[in-house]
Coordinates of C-alpha atoms and ligand atoms in Angstrom, one line a residue:
X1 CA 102.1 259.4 109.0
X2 CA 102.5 258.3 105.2
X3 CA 103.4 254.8 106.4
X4 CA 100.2 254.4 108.7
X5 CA 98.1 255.2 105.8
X6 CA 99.8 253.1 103.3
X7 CA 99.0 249.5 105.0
X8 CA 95.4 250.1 104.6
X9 CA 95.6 251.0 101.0
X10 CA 97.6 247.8 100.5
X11 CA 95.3 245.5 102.3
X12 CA 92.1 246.7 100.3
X13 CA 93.9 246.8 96.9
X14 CA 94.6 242.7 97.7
X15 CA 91.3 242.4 98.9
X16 CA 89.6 244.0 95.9
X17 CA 92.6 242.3 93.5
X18 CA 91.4 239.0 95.3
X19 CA 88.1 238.8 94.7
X20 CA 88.2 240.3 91.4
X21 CA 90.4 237.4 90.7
X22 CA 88.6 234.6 92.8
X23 CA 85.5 236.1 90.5
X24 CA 87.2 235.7 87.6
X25 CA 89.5 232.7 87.8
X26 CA 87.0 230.2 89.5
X27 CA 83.7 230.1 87.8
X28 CA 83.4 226.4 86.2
X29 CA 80.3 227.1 83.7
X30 CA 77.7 224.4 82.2
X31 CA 77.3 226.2 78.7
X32 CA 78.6 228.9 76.3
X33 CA 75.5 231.2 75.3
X34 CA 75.6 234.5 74.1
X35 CA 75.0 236.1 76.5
X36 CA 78.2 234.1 78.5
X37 CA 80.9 233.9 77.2
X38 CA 84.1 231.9 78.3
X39 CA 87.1 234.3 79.8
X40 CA 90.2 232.9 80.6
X41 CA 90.7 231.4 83.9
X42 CA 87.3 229.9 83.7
X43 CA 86.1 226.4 82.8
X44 CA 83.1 225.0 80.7
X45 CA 82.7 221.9 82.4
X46 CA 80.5 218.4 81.4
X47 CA 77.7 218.0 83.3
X48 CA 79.1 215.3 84.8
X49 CA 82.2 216.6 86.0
X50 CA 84.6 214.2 83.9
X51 CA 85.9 216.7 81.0
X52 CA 87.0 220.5 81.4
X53 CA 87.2 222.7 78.3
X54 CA 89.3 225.9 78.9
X55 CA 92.4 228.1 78.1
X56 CA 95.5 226.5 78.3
X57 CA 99.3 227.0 77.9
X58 CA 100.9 224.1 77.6
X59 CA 104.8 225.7 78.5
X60 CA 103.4 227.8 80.7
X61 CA 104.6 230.3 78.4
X62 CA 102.0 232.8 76.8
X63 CA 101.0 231.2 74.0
X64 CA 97.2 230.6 75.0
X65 CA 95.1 227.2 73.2
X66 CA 91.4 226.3 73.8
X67 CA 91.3 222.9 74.8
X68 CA 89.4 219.8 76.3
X69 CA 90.9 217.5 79.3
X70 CA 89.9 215.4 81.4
X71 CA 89.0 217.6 84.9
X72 CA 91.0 217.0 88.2
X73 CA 93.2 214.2 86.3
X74 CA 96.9 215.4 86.4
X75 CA 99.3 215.2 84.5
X76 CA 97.0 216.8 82.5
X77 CA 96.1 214.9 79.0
X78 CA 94.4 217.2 76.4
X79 CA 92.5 215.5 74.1
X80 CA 91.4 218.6 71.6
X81 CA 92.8 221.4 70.7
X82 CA 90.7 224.5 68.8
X83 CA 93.2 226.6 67.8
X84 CA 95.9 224.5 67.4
X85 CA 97.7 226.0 65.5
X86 CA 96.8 229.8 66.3
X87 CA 97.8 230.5 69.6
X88 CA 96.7 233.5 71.2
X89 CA 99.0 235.6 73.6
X90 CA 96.4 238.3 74.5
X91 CA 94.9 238.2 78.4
X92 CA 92.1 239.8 76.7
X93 CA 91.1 236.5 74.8
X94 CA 87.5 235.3 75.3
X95 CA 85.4 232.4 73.7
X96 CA 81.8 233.4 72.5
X97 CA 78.9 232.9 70.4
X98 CA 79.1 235.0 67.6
X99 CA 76.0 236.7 65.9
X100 CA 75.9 234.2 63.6
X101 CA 75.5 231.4 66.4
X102 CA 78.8 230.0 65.6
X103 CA 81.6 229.5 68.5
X104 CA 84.5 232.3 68.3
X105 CA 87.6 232.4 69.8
X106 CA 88.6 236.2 70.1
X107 CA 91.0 238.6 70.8
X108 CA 90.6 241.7 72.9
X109 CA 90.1 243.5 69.6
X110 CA 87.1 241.1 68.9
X111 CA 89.0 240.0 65.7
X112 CA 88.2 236.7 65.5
X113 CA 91.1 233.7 65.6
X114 CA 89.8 230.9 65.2
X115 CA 85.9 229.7 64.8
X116 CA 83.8 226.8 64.2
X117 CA 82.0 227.0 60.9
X118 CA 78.0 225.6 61.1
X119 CA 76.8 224.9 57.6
X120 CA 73.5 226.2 58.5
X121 CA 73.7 229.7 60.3
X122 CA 71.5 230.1 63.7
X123 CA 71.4 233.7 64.1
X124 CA 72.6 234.2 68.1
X125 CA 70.2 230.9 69.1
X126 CA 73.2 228.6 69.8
X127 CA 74.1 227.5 73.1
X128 CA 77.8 225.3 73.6
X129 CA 78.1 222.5 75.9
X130 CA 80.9 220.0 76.7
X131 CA 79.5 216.2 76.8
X132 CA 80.6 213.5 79.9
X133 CA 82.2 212.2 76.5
X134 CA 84.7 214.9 75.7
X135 CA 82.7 216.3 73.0
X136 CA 82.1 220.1 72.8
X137 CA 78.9 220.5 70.8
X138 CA 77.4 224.0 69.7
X139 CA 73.0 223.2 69.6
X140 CA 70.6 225.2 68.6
X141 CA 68.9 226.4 71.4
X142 CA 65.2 226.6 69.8
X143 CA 65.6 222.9 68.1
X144 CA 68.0 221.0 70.0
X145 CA 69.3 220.2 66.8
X146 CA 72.9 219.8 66.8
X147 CA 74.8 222.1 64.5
X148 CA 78.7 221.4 65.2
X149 CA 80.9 219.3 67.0
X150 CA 84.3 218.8 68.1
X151 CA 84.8 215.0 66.8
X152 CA 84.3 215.8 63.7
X153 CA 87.5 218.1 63.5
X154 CA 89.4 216.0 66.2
X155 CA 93.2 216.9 67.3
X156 CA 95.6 213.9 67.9
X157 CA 93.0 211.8 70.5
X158 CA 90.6 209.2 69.5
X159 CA 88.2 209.7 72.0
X160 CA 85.3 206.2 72.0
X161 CA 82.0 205.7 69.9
X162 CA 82.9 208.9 68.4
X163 CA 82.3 208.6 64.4
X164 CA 84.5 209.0 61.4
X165 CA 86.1 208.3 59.2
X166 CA 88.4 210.2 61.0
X167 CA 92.4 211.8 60.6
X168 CA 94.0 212.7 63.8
X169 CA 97.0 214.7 63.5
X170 CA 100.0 214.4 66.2
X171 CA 101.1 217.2 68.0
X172 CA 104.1 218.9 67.1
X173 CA 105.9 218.2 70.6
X174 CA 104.8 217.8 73.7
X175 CA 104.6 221.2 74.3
X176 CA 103.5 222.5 70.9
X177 CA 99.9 221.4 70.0
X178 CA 100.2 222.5 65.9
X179 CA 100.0 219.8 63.4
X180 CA 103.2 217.7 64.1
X181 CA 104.4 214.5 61.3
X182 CA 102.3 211.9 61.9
X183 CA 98.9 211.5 61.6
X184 CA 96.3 208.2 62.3
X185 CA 93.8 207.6 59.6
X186 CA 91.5 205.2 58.6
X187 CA 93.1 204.4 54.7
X188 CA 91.1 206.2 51.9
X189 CA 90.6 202.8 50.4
X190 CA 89.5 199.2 51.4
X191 CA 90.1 197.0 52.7
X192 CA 88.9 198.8 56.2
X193 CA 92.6 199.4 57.9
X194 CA 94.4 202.2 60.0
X195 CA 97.7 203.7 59.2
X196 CA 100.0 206.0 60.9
X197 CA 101.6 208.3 57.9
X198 CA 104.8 210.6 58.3
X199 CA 104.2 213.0 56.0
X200 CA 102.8 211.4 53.2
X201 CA 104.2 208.2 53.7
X202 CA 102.9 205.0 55.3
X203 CA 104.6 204.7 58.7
X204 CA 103.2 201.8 60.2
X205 CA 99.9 199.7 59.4
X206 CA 97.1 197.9 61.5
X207 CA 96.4 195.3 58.4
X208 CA 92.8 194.8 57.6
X209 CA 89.9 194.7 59.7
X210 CA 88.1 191.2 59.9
X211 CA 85.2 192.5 61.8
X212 CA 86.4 191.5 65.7
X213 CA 90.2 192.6 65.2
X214 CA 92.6 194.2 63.0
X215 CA 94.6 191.0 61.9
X216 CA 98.1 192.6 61.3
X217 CA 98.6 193.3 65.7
X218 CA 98.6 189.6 67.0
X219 CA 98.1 191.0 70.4
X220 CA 94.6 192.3 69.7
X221 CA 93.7 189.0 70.9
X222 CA 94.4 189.7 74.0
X223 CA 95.7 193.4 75.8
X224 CA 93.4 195.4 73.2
X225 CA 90.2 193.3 72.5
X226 CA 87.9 195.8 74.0
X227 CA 88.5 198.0 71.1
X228 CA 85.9 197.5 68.4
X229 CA 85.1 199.1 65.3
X230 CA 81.6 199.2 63.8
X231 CA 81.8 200.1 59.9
X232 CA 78.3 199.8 58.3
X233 CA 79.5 200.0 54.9
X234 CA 78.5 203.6 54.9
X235 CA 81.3 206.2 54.4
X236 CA 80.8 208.7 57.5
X237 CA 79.7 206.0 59.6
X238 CA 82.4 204.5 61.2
X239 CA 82.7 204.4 64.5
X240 CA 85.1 203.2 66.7
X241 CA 84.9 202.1 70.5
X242 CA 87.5 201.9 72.8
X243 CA 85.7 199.1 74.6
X244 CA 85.7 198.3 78.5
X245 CA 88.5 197.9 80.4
X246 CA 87.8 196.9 84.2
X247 CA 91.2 198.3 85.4
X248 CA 91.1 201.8 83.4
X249 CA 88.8 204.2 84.7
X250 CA 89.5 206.6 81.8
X251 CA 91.4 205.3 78.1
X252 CA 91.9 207.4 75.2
X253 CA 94.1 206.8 71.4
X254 CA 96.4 208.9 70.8
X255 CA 99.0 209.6 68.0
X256 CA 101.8 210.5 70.0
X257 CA 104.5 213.3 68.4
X258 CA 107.2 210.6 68.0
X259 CA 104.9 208.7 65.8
X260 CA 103.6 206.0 68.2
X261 CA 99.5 205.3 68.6
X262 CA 99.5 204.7 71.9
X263 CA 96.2 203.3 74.2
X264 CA 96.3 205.3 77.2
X265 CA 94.5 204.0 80.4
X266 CA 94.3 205.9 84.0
X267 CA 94.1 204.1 86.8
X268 CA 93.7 205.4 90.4
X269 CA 96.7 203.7 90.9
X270 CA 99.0 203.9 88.6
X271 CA 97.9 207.1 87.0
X272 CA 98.7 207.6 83.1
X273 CA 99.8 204.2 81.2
X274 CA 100.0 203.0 77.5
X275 CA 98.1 200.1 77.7
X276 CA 99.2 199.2 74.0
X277 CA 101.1 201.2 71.4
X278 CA 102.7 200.4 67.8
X279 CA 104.8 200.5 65.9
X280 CA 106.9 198.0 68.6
X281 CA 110.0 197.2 66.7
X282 CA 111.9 198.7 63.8
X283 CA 110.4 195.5 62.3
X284 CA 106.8 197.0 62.8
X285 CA 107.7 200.1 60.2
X286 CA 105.7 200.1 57.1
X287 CA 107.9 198.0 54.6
X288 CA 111.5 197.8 56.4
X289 CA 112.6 194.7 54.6
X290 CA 111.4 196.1 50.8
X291 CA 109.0 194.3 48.3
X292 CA 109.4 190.6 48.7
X293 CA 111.2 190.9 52.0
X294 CA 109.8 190.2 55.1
X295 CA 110.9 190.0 58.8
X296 CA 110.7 188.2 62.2
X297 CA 109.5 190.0 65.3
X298 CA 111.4 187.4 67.0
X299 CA 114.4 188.5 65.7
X300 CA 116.1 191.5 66.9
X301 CA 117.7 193.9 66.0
X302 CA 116.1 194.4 62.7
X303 CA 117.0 191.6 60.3
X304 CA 115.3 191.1 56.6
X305 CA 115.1 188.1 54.8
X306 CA 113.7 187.4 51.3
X307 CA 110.6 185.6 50.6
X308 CA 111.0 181.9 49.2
X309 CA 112.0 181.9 46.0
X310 CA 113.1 185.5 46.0
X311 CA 116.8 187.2 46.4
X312 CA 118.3 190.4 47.3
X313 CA 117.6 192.9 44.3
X314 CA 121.0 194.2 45.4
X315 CA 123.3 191.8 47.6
X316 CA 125.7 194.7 48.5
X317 CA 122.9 196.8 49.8
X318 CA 120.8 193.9 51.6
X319 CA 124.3 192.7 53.3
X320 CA 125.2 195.7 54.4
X321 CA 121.6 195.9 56.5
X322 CA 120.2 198.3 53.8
X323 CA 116.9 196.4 52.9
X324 CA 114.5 199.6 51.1
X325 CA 115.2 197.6 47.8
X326 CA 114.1 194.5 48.5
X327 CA 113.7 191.1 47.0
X328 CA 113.0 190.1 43.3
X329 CA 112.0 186.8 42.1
X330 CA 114.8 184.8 40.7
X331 CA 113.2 182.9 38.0
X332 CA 110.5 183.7 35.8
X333 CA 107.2 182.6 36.6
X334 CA 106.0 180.3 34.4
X335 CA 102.7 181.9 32.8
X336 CA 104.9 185.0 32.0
X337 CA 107.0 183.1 29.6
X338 CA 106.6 182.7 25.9
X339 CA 104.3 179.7 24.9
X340 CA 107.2 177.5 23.2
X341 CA 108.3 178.0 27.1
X342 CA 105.3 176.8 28.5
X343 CA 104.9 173.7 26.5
X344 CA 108.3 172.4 26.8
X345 CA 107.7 173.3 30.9
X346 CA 104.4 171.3 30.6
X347 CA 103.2 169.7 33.8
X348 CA 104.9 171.8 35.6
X349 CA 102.6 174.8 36.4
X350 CA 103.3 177.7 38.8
X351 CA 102.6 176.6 42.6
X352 CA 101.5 178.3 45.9
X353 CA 104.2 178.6 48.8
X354 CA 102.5 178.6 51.8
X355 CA 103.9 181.6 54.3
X356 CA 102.4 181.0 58.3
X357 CA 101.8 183.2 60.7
X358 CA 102.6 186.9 59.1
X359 CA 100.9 190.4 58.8
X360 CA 99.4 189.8 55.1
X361 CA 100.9 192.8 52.7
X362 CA 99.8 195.7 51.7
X363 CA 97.3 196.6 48.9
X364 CA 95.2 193.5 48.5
X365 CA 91.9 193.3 46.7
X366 CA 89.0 191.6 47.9
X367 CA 87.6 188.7 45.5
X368 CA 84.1 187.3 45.6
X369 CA 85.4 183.3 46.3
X370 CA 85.5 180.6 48.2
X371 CA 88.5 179.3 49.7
X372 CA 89.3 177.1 46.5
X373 CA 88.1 179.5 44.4
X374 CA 90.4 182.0 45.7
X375 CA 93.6 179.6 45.4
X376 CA 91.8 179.4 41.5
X377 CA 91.3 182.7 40.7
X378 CA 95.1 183.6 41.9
X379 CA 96.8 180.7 39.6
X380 CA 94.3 181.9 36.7
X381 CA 95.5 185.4 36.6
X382 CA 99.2 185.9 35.8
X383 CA 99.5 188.9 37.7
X384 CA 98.3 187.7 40.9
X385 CA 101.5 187.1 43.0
X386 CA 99.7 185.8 46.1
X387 CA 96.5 185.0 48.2
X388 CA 95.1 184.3 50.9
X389 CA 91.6 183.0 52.6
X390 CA 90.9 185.0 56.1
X391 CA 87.7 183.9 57.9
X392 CA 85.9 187.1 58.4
X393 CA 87.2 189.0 55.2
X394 CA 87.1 186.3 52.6
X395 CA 89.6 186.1 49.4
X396 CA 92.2 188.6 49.2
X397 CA 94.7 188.6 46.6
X398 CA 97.6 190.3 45.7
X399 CA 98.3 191.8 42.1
X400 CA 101.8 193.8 42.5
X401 CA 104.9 193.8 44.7
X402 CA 104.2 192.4 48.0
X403 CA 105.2 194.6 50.7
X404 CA 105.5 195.1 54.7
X405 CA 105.3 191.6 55.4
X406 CA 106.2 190.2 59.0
X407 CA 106.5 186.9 60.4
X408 CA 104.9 187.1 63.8
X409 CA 106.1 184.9 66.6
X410 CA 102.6 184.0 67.3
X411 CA 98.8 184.6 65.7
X412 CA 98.9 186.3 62.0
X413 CA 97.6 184.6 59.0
X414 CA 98.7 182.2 56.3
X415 CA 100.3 183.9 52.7
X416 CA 100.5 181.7 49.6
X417 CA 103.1 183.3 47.0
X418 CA 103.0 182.5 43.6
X419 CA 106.0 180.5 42.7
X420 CA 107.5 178.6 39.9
X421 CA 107.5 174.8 39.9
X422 CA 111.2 174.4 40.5
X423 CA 111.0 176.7 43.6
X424 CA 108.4 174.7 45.2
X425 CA 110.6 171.8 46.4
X426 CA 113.0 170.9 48.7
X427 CA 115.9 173.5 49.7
X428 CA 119.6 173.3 50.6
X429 CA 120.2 176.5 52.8
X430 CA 123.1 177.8 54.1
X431 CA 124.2 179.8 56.9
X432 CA 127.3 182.0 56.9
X433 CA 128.7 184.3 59.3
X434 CA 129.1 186.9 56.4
X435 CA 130.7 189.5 58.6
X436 CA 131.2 190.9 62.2
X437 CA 128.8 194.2 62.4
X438 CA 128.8 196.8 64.6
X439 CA 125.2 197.8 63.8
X440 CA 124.3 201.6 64.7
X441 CA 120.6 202.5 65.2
X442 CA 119.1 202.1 61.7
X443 CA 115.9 204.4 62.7
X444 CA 116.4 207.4 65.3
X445 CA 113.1 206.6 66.7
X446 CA 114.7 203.6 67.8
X447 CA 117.9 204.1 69.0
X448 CA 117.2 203.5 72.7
X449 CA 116.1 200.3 72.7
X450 CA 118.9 199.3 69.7
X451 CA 121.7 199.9 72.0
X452 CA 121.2 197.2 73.9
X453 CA 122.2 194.7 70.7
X454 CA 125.4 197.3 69.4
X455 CA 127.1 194.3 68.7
X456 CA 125.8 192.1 66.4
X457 CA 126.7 189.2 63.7
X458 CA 125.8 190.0 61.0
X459 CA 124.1 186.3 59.0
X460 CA 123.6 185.3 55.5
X461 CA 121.1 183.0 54.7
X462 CA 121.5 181.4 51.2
X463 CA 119.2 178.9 49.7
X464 CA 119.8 177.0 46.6
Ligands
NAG501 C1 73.2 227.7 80.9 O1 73.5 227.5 82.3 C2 72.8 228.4 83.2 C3 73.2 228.2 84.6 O2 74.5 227.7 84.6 C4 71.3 228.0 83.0 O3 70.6 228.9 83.8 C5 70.9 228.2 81.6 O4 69.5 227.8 81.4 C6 71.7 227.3 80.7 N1 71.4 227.6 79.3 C7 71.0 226.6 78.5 C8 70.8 227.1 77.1 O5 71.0 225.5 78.8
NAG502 C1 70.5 238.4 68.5 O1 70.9 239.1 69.6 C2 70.8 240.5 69.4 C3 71.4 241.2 70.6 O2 71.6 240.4 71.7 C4 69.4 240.9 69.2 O3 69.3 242.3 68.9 C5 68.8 240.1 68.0 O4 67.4 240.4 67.8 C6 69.0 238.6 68.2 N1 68.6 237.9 67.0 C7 67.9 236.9 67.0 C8 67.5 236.3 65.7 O5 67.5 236.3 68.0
NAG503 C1 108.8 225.5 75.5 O1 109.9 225.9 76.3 C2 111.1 225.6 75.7 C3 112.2 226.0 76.8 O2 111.7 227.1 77.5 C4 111.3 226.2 74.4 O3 112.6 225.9 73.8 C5 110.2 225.8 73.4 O4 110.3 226.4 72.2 C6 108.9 226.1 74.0 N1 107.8 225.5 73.2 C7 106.8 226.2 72.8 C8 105.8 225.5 71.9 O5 106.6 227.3 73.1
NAG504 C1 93.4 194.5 86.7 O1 93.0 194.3 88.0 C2 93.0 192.9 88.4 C3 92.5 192.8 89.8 O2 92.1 194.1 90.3 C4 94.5 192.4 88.3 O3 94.5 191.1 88.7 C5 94.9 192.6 86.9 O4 96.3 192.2 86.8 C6 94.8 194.0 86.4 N1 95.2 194.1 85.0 C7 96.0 195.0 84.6 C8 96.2 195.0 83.1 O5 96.6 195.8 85.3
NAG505 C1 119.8 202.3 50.9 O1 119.7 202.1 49.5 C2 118.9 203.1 48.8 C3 118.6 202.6 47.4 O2 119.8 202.3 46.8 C4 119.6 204.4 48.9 O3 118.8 205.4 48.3 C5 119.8 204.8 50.4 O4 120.5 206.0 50.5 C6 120.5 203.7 51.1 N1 120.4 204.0 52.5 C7 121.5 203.9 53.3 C8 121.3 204.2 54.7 O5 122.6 203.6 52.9
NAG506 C1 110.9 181.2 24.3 O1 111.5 180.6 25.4 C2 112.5 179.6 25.2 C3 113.0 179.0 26.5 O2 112.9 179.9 27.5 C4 113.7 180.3 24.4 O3 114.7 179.3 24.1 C5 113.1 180.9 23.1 O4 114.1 181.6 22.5 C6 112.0 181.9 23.4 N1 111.4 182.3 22.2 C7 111.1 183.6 22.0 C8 110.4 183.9 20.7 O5 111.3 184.5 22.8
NAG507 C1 94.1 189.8 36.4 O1 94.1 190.7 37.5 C2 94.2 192.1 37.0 C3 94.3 193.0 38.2 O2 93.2 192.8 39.1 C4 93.1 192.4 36.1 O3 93.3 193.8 35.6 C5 93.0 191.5 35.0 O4 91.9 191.7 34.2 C6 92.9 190.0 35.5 N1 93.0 189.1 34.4 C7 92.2 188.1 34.2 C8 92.4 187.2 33.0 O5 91.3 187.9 35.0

């Protein structure tokens, strides 16, 4: 008799449990209000139907985030994170409008873990919507005024003609969405460039934006010219745009945990692909070869080589493949020496070597010249150490060390380095086998695609 009347019991907990569930865990919603809130399970979706925003776990484990992807796209690509680096683990965890209109993600205590913060307070009048862009944006209801958005606090995605300037921090790994090492930021000072910084160092380098392209990655020419950058001069205002690309349905740039910015396209296809993504080579990390070294992405594994007129600053170090030093100059400009020097060298003024084809180095300034006038203002000014005329940016010269400088097999622009008289004519070089290397992955980031060359010669090039 007890076994007759359990099966019913069953069936209409399941049923109940079901549709409690299916209630629950299905709704895809159009806005946040206060009066509707966001519970887990359920999705605030665009009105388009392109971008979901919603709990997620990303190890399937109970740490909860509130995120942004793109919906029915798999695998699953978030683009922003809210909480990033307070996850919740309580089923109970809701997003809402807050009394003082502002977007809350709480707990089932109602303590609040993480919330936007509107300068101007709404009272309960905001209403939360997720844009066909990927933009989550709380408005005020009565003005349509809008009083926060999500790309201004973006995660590790640079999602197109969203403004800035901008920093987007990498994920931690691919299953942990806190603040990881690397971050992508425009730099805090001209000329207009991107960087990717581990830590607080500069990781890798876009070189300087001539208003179609970023002139330090040659192949902007062609896989990435769609992406654009409009900077009116105006801090706050820049905005960048990922351009169109026929084949890519969706695209998105990211800073990926292992410190690569990667352009990621989705094609029905294919699916997920990085269309782009720097740094390439060990060659492409932010000043491998040292002040007054540069080297040759046409040359691999990682080999330095000092800049005319320049040698190792240590020769041990530099031929043992350690190259953080650098180069120094190895004689004394001219205009540095005393003035008894100068007159007995008379005639035989400093000169301009002419580098082709290389990412131009780091920290330039921009001077109001011409082309000549930019050759004149660099031999007038004794600290100037190099120049150089880029249509599109004008005269930039160089005042200090000059550092993370590549040859590029093709495209990059032309360099002129301040040199001595003597060092400007013809050279005897020299090429000796210096020793039989066995050369180990000089950056762990790297140490898949150096295995292929674990056998190397090891060359020393000597000029005199
Ligand atoms: C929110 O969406 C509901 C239906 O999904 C709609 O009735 C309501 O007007 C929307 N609220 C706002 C502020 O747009
Ligand atoms: C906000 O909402 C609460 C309750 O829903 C209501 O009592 C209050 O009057 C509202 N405030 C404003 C400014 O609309
Ligand atoms: C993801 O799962 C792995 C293995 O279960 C674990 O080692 C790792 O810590 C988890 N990551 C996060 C962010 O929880
Ligand atoms: C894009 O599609 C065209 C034709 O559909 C094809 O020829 C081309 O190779 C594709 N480009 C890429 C980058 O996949
Ligand atoms: C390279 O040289 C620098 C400066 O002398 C030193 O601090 C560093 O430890 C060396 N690196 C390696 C891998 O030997
Ligand atoms: C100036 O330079 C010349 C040649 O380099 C040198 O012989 C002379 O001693 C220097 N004079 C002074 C005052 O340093
Ligand atoms: C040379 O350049 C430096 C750095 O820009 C500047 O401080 C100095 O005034 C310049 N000197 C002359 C003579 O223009």
């Amino acid at each position: 008799m007890g076994r007759e009347s359990r099966t019913p019991n069953v069936l209409l907990f399941s049923l109940v449990f079901f549709s409690f569930f299916s209630l629950k865990y299905s709704a895809a919603i159009y806005n946040i209000t206060s009066s509707s809130s966001l519970l887990q399970g359920q999705t605030l979706t665009s009105s388009g139907e392109i971008f979901e925003l919603g709990f997620f776990s990303p190890n399937n484990s109970q740490k909860q985030y509130v995120g942004i992807w793109y919906k029915d796209v798999s695998p699953r690509k978030v683009v922003w994170v809210a909480n990033r680096d307070k996850p919740v683990a309580d089923s109970l965890a809701i997003l809402k409008i807050g009394s003082d209109g502002n977007l809350r993600l709480v707990d089932g205590k109602q303590a609040t873990i993480w919330s936007t913060i509107i300068t101007r307070p709404s009272s309960n009048i905001s209403s939360g919507f997720l844009l066909d862009n990927g933009v989550f944006s709380l408005m005020d209801s009565v003005t349509g005024e809008i009083l926060w958005e999500s790309s201004d606090h973006p995660s590790d995605t640079v999602m197109s003609d969203t403004k800035g300037p901008h920093v987007y921090t990498s994920w931690k790994s691919d299953n942990d969405p806190s603040p990881g090492n690397f971050v992508l930021a425009f730099a805090p000072r001209p000329p207009l460039q991107f960087f990717i910084w581990r830590g607080s160092t500069p990781y890798w380098r876009s070189g300087p934006w001539d208003k179609s392209r970023f002139i330090g990655i040659p192949e902007m020419d062609t896989s990435i010219s769609g992406a654009t950058v409009k900077d009116s001069q105006v801090p706050g205002s820049l905005s960048v745009s990922l351009g169109r690309f026929s084949n890519c349905s969706l695209k998105n740039l990211f800073i990926s945990y292992q410190g690569y910015v990667k352009f990621m396209c989705w094609e029905n296809n294919y699916g997920w692909y990085a269309n782009w993504e720097a740094p390439r080579s060990p060659c492409d990390i932010y000043g491998a070869c040292g002040p007054f070294g540069f080297c040759k992405t046409s040359k691999r594994p990682l080999n330095c080589f000092c800049m005319r007129g320049f040698v190792p600053k240590s020769s041990e170090e530099w031929s043992k493949g350690n190259w953080t030093r650098g180069c120094v100059r190895r004689t004394t400009l001219l205009c540095e020496r005393n003035s008894s020097a100068i007159a007995a060298q008379a005639g035989k003024a400093d000169g301009f070597w002419q580098m082709r084809g290389v990412r131009l180095p780091d920290f330039s300034y921009y001077v109001d010249e011409v082309a000549e006038g930019c050759q004149r203002w660099c031999q007038d000014n004794c600290s100037c150490t190099g120049y150089s005329y880029v249509n599109g940016i004008g005269c930039q010269v160089w005042t200090r060390d000059l550092i993370d400088v590549i040859e590029f097999s093709y495209g990059g622009q032309d360099l002129f380095i301040r040199l001595t008289h003597d060092e400007l004519g013809d050279y005897y070089c020299y090429l000796n086998v210096e020793r039989l290397n066995i050369v180990f992955p000089f950056h762990p980031l790297f140490s898949l695609s150096c295995c292929q060359y674990s056998i190397d010669f090891h060359l020393l090039f000597s000029c005199y």
